[in-house]
Structures are given as structure tokens and as C-alpha cells.
CSV table of C-alpha atoms and ligand atoms in Angstrom, one decimal:
chain,number,residue,atom,x,y,z
A,1,MET,CA,-9.8,7.8,-18.7
A,2,PRO,CA,-7.0,5.9,-20.2
A,3,GLU,CA,-6.7,1.9,-19.8
A,4,ILE,CA,-3.9,1.1,-17.2
A,5,ILE,CA,-2.8,-2.0,-18.7
A,6,PRO,CA,-2.8,-4.9,-16.9
A,7,ASN,CA,-4.4,-2.7,-13.4
A,8,LEU,CA,-3.0,0.3,-11.4
A,9,HIS,CA,-0.7,-2.1,-8.8
A,10,PRO,CA,2.3,-1.5,-10.9
A,11,VAL,CA,1.8,2.1,-10.8
A,12,PHE,CA,1.9,1.9,-7.0
A,13,VAL,CA,5.0,0.0,-6.1
A,14,HIS,CA,7.7,2.4,-7.5
A,15,PHE,CA,6.4,4.8,-4.3
A,16,THR,CA,6.7,2.1,-2.0
A,17,VAL,CA,9.9,1.0,-2.9
A,18,ALA,CA,11.8,4.3,-3.9
A,19,LEU,CA,9.9,5.9,-0.1
A,20,PHE,CA,11.5,3.4,1.8
A,21,SER,CA,14.5,3.4,0.3
A,22,ILE,CA,15.4,6.7,0.5
A,23,ALA,CA,14.2,6.8,3.8
A,24,THR,CA,16.4,3.7,4.8
A,25,ALA,CA,19.5,5.1,2.8
A,26,LEU,CA,19.4,9.0,4.8
A,27,PHE,CA,18.4,7.2,8.0
A,28,VAL,CA,21.6,5.1,7.9
A,29,VAL,CA,23.6,7.9,6.7
A,30,LEU,CA,22.5,9.6,9.7
A,31,PHE,CA,23.1,7.3,12.1
A,32,PHE,CA,26.4,6.4,11.0
A,33,ALA,CA,27.7,9.5,10.2
A,34,PRO,CA,27.9,11.0,13.3
A,35,LYS,CA,29.9,8.3,15.0
A,36,ILE,CA,32.6,7.9,11.5
A,37,HIS,CA,33.8,11.6,12.6
A,38,PRO,CA,31.2,14.3,14.5
A,39,GLY,CA,31.8,16.9,12.3
A,40,LEU,CA,31.0,15.1,9.0
A,41,LEU,CA,27.2,16.0,8.7
A,42,PRO,CA,26.5,20.2,10.1
A,43,GLU,CA,23.3,20.4,11.8
A,44,ARG,CA,21.5,22.0,9.4
A,45,LEU,CA,22.2,19.3,7.2
A,46,ARG,CA,21.1,16.8,9.5
A,47,GLU,CA,17.6,18.8,10.3
A,48,GLN,CA,17.1,18.7,6.7
A,49,LEU,CA,18.1,15.0,5.8
A,50,ARG,CA,16.2,13.5,8.6
A,51,THR,CA,13.0,15.5,7.7
A,52,VAL,CA,13.2,14.4,4.4
A,53,ALA,CA,13.9,11.0,5.4
A,54,ARG,CA,10.5,10.5,7.7
A,55,TRP,CA,8.6,12.3,4.9
A,56,ASN,CA,9.4,9.6,2.7
A,57,LEU,CA,8.8,6.8,5.4
A,58,TRP,CA,5.3,8.1,5.8
A,59,ILE,CA,4.3,9.3,2.8
A,60,GLY,CA,5.4,5.5,1.8
A,61,ALA,CA,3.7,4.1,4.5
A,62,ALA,CA,0.5,6.1,3.5
A,63,ILE,CA,1.0,4.6,-0.7
A,64,THR,CA,2.0,1.1,0.3
A,65,LEU,CA,-1.8,0.7,1.7
A,66,VAL,CA,-3.1,1.9,-1.6
A,67,THR,CA,-0.2,-0.3,-3.2
A,68,VAL,CA,-1.5,-3.4,-1.0
A,69,ALA,CA,-4.9,-2.7,-2.3
A,70,ALA,CA,-4.0,-2.6,-5.3
A,71,GLY,CA,-2.2,-5.8,-5.7
A,72,PHE,CA,-5.4,-7.5,-3.6
A,73,PHE,CA,-7.5,-6.5,-6.6
A,74,ALA,CA,-4.7,-7.2,-9.2
A,75,PHE,CA,-4.7,-10.9,-7.7
A,76,ASN,CA,-8.6,-11.8,-8.1
A,77,SER,CA,-8.5,-10.6,-11.7
A,78,VAL,CA,-5.4,-10.7,-13.9
A,79,ALA,CA,-5.3,-13.7,-15.9
A,80,HIS,CA,-3.2,-16.8,-14.5
A,81,ASP,CA,-2.4,-20.5,-14.6
A,82,ALA,CA,-1.4,-22.5,-11.6
A,83,PRO,CA,2.4,-22.1,-11.3
A,84,SER,CA,1.4,-18.4,-12.0
A,85,HIS,CA,-1.0,-18.6,-8.7
A,86,ALA,CA,1.8,-20.0,-6.5
A,87,ALA,CA,4.1,-17.6,-7.2
A,88,MET,CA,1.0,-14.9,-6.9
A,89,LYS,CA,0.8,-16.3,-3.4
A,90,LEU,CA,4.7,-16.1,-2.6
A,91,HIS,CA,4.9,-12.5,-3.5
A,92,ARG,CA,1.4,-11.8,-1.4
A,93,ASN,CA,2.7,-13.7,1.5
A,94,TRP,CA,6.1,-11.5,0.7
A,95,ALA,CA,4.1,-8.8,1.1
A,96,LEU,CA,2.0,-9.4,4.2
A,97,THR,CA,4.7,-10.2,5.9
A,98,THR,CA,6.5,-6.6,4.9
A,99,LEU,CA,3.5,-4.1,5.3
A,100,PRO,CA,3.5,-4.5,9.0
A,101,LEU,CA,6.9,-3.7,9.2
A,102,TYR,CA,6.8,-0.6,7.0
A,103,LEU,CA,4.1,0.3,9.3
A,104,ALA,CA,5.4,-0.8,12.3
A,105,ALA,CA,8.6,2.2,11.4
A,106,ALA,CA,6.7,4.7,10.1
A,107,LEU,CA,4.6,5.0,13.6
A,108,TRP,CA,7.9,4.1,15.4
A,109,SER,CA,9.6,7.5,13.6
A,110,MET,CA,6.2,9.4,14.0
A,111,TYR,CA,6.2,8.5,17.6
A,112,GLY,CA,10.0,9.6,17.8
A,113,ALA,CA,9.6,13.0,15.5
A,114,TYR,CA,6.9,13.8,18.3
A,115,ALA,CA,8.8,12.8,21.2
A,116,ARG,CA,11.9,14.1,19.7
A,117,LYS,CA,14.2,10.9,20.4
A,118,THR,CA,17.4,10.8,18.6
A,119,LEU,CA,17.9,7.5,16.3
A,120,ASN,CA,18.8,4.3,17.8
A,121,ARG,CA,19.9,1.1,16.6
A,122,PHE,CA,16.9,-1.0,17.2
A,123,PHE,CA,15.3,1.1,14.6
A,124,ILE,CA,17.5,1.5,12.1
A,125,GLY,CA,17.6,-2.4,12.4
A,126,LEU,CA,14.4,-2.4,11.9
A,127,MET,CA,15.0,0.2,8.7
A,128,LEU,CA,17.2,-2.3,7.2
A,129,ILE,CA,15.4,-5.8,8.3
A,130,THR,CA,12.2,-4.2,6.6
A,131,GLN,CA,14.2,-3.2,3.3
A,132,LEU,CA,15.4,-6.6,2.7
A,133,LEU,CA,12.0,-7.7,2.9
A,134,LEU,CA,10.8,-5.5,0.7
A,135,LEU,CA,13.4,-5.6,-2.0
A,136,SER,CA,12.5,-9.8,-2.1
A,137,THR,CA,8.7,-8.5,-2.0
A,138,ALA,CA,10.0,-6.5,-5.4
A,139,TRP,CA,12.3,-8.9,-6.8
A,140,HIS,CA,9.1,-11.6,-6.6
A,141,GLY,CA,6.8,-9.1,-7.8
A,142,GLY,CA,8.9,-8.6,-10.9
A,143,GLU,CA,9.2,-12.5,-11.6
A,144,LEU,CA,5.5,-12.4,-11.9
A,145,VAL,CA,5.8,-10.1,-14.5
A,146,TYR,CA,8.8,-11.4,-16.2
A,147,ARG,CA,8.7,-14.5,-15.6
A,148,TYR,CA,5.4,-15.5,-15.8
A,149,GLY,CA,4.1,-13.2,-18.1
A,150,LEU,CA,1.4,-11.9,-15.6
A,151,GLY,CA,-0.9,-8.8,-17.0
A,152,VAL,CA,1.3,-9.1,-20.4
A,153,ILE,CA,-0.7,-8.5,-23.5
A,154,SER,CA,1.6,-10.2,-26.0
A,155,LEU,CA,5.9,-11.2,-26.3
A,156,PRO,CA,8.0,-9.8,-29.2
A,157,GLN,CA,8.7,-13.0,-31.0
A,158,PRO,CA,12.5,-12.7,-32.3
A,159,GLU,CA,12.7,-15.3,-34.7
A,160,GLY,CA,12.0,-15.2,-38.8
A,161,ASP,CA,12.8,-12.4,-41.1
A,162,GLY,CA,11.9,-9.0,-39.8
A,163,HIS,CA,13.4,-5.4,-39.1
A,164,ALA,CA,17.2,-5.0,-38.6
A,165,HIS,CA,19.2,-2.2,-36.3
A,166,ASP,CA,21.9,-0.4,-37.6
A,167,GLY,CA,24.5,-3.4,-36.2
A,168,GLY,CA,22.1,-5.8,-38.4
A,169,HIS,CA,20.8,-8.2,-35.9
A,170,GLY,CA,17.1,-8.6,-37.7
A,171,HIS,CA,13.7,-9.5,-34.9
A,172,GLY,CA,10.8,-10.7,-35.9
A,173,ASP,CA,8.4,-8.7,-38.1
A,174,ALA,CA,5.5,-7.0,-35.7
A,175,ARG,CA,3.6,-7.8,-38.8
A,176,GLU,CA,3.8,-11.4,-39.0
A,177,THR,CA,4.4,-12.6,-35.6
A,178,GLY,CA,1.2,-12.1,-33.8
A,179,HIS,CA,2.5,-8.7,-31.9
A,180,ALA,CA,-0.9,-7.7,-31.3
A,181,PRO,CA,0.0,-3.8,-29.2
A,182,ASP,CA,-3.6,-2.4,-30.0
A,183,MET,CA,-5.2,-5.4,-27.9
A,184,SER,CA,-6.8,-4.5,-24.5
A,185,MET,CA,-7.0,-6.2,-21.6
A,186,GLU,CA,-10.2,-7.8,-22.2
A,187,ASP,CA,-8.9,-9.6,-25.7
A,188,MET,CA,-6.5,-10.7,-24.1
A,189,ASN,CA,-8.4,-12.4,-21.1
A,190,MET,CA,-10.7,-14.1,-23.7
A,191,GLU,CA,-7.7,-14.9,-25.6
A,192,THR,CA,-5.9,-16.5,-22.6
A,193,ASP,CA,-6.1,-20.7,-22.8
A,194,THR,CA,-5.3,-19.7,-18.8
A,195,THR,CA,-7.7,-18.1,-17.4
A,196,PRO,CA,-8.1,-19.2,-13.5
A,197,GLU,CA,-11.8,-21.4,-14.7
A,198,ASP,CA,-9.0,-23.4,-16.7
A,199,HIS,CA,-7.4,-24.7,-13.2
A,200,PRO,CA,-9.6,-26.2,-10.7
A,201,ASP,CA,-6.6,-27.1,-9.0
A,202,HIS,CA,-5.7,-24.0,-7.3
A,203,ALA,CA,-8.3,-22.2,-5.1
A,204,HIS,CA,-7.8,-18.4,-3.8
D,1,HEM,C1,5.2,-4.2,-0.5
D,1,HEM,C2,3.6,-4.6,-1.4
D,1,HEM,C3,3.9,-5.4,-2.4
D,1,HEM,C4,4.9,-4.5,-3.3
D,1,HEM,C5,6.3,-3.3,-3.1
D,1,HEM,C6,4.9,-5.1,-4.7
D,1,HEM,C7,5.6,-4.7,-5.8
D,1,HEM,C8,5.5,-5.3,-7.1
D,1,HEM,C9,6.1,-5.9,-8.4
D,1,HEM,C10,7.5,-4.6,-8.1
D,1,HEM,C11,5.8,-6.0,-8.7
D,1,HEM,C12,5.9,-6.2,-10.9
D,1,HEM,C13,5.9,-4.7,-11.3
D,1,HEM,C14,5.9,-4.6,-12.7
D,1,HEM,O1,6.4,-5.4,-12.9
D,1,HEM,O2,5.3,-4.1,-13.2
D,1,HEM,C15,4.2,-6.4,-8.4
D,1,HEM,C16,3.6,-6.9,-9.8
D,1,HEM,C17,2.1,-7.9,-9.0
D,1,HEM,N1,2.2,-8.2,-7.6
D,1,HEM,FE1,2.8,-6.9,-6.0
D,1,HEM,N2,3.9,-5.9,-4.5
D,1,HEM,C18,3.0,-5.5,-3.7
D,1,HEM,C19,2.1,-6.5,-2.7
D,1,HEM,C20,1.8,-6.9,-3.3
D,1,HEM,C21,0.1,-8.2,-2.8
D,1,HEM,C22,-0.2,-7.7,-1.4
D,1,HEM,C23,-0.5,-8.8,-3.9
D,1,HEM,C24,-1.4,-9.8,-3.4
D,1,HEM,C25,-2.3,-9.8,-3.0
D,1,HEM,C26,0.2,-8.6,-5.1
D,1,HEM,C27,0.1,-9.4,-6.3
D,1,HEM,C28,1.0,-8.6,-7.5
D,1,HEM,C29,0.2,-9.2,-9.0
D,1,HEM,C30,-0.9,-10.0,-9.1
D,1,HEM,C31,1.1,-9.1,-9.8
D,1,HEM,C32,1.6,-8.9,-11.2
D,1,HEM,C33,1.5,-7.7,-12.6
D,1,HEM,C34,-0.4,-7.2,-12.1
D,1,HEM,O3,-1.6,-7.6,-12.4
D,1,HEM,O4,-0.5,-6.3,-11.4
D,1,HEM,N3,1.4,-7.6,-4.7
D,1,HEM,N4,4.6,-6.5,-7.5
């Protein structure tokens, strides 16, 4: 079994975001297209898009339960310091606000399919609000990795002589900069000086 760095959360987040975003886009098209022009979407195409939108939403909701569980695992295991802990809590809070709306939209859509209801503006409103919350959640998640470096084993160090691209700009030499791509997460957690234990001022 290959080691997944830093954990499984980043594997699932993309499904959560992509499946919901496709569902939102398709439901919006299905809702507005007939209002723009009744013949814009032929009935057979509408039927197909409705099915695709629903399944994206339903599968996305199921996977999001795994995403959130993996998020809690990441929250409790990834090495962090006080500022990144605050950023993690903010990301978690956005996620826990998004989750119930995501699930509600999926259940509403299931009921709509069962009872053969047509799309209404309240459902489209819920999808759009949830989409915005989801994007904010994902953006705050990206901040954790790309701004605070959570789960990152080593960072490139551009200073100094190193290899040059054809255009001429050099980057630091990986052998001399301490860049260590073959470290494991365990090594990193041992070497970091910002483990949770070092920061008794914050608690989960
Ligand atoms: C709707 C649910 C969620 C979404 C869409 C989401 C999205 C993301 C994204 C996009 C990243 C950056 C991953 C990368 O760039 O590789 C991330 C990282 C992270 N998220 Fe979430 N997240 C969700 C729920 C949660 C929850 C509930 C927690 C904690 C309780 C959490 C904790 C973390 C942590 C600790 C990281 C840092 C990387 C890691 O250790 O995996 N997330 N998240």
C-alpha cells in the first residue's frame, strides 16, 4: 500500500467540489434554459441532463461524508502550530456549515425525483448558496496547504546556484538546499518544531 501524503483528505475533497459544481451548473441550465427559450433544450437532452445532475449531487453527498470524516482525521493528526491551528478551525467551520446544506440539497433532489417534482427557484437558491459555501470551504482548505504548509514535507528553496531552465533562470540545487523528497510524513512530524505539543496554548 503506497504512503498517502499527508492523509486521505486531499484525495476526497476534489470529488466533493467537482461533483457538486457540475450538479449546480446543470441544474441552473435546466432551470433557466426554458425561460430563455422554450425550445433551447430538447426534452430528451433535458431528461439526460437532469439524470446526470441528480447523480452528481447524490454521489457527491455520499462522498462528502467520507471527505468530512477524513478531514477530522487530518485535523487530529497533521503537524501544526498555533496560527495554522486557527486556520484549520476556520476551514472546519466552513465545512460544517456547508455539509448540512449539501445533504439537504441531495435529500430534496431525491424527494423531487421520487415525487416527480419540477425544479423550483428555492431548490436552485439552495444549490447556489451551498456552492458558494463549498467554494469558500475549499479555498480555506487550499490556504491550509499553500499558505500554512500543512501536510507539506519540504519546500523548494529558490535561492543560490542551481539548475537552470533553457530560458536561463536558475533554481536552488535540490541536493544542497535540504529538499528531501524521499522523507516520510513520520520523519517530517519528528523533525518539525511546530508539533501540536509545542503549543499548549491551543486545544482541539
Ligand atoms: C465539505 C468538506 C470539505 C472540503 C470541500 C474540504 C476541502 C479541502 C481542500 C480543498 C483542502 C486542500 C487540499 C489540497 O490542496 O491538497 C483541504 C485541506 C485540509 N482540510 Fe479540508 N475540506 C472539507 C472538510 C474538512 C473538515 C471537516 C476538516 C477538519 C475537521 C478539514 C481539515 C483539513 C485539513 C487539516 C487540511 C490540510 C491538509 C491535510 O492534512 O489533509 N477539512 N480541505
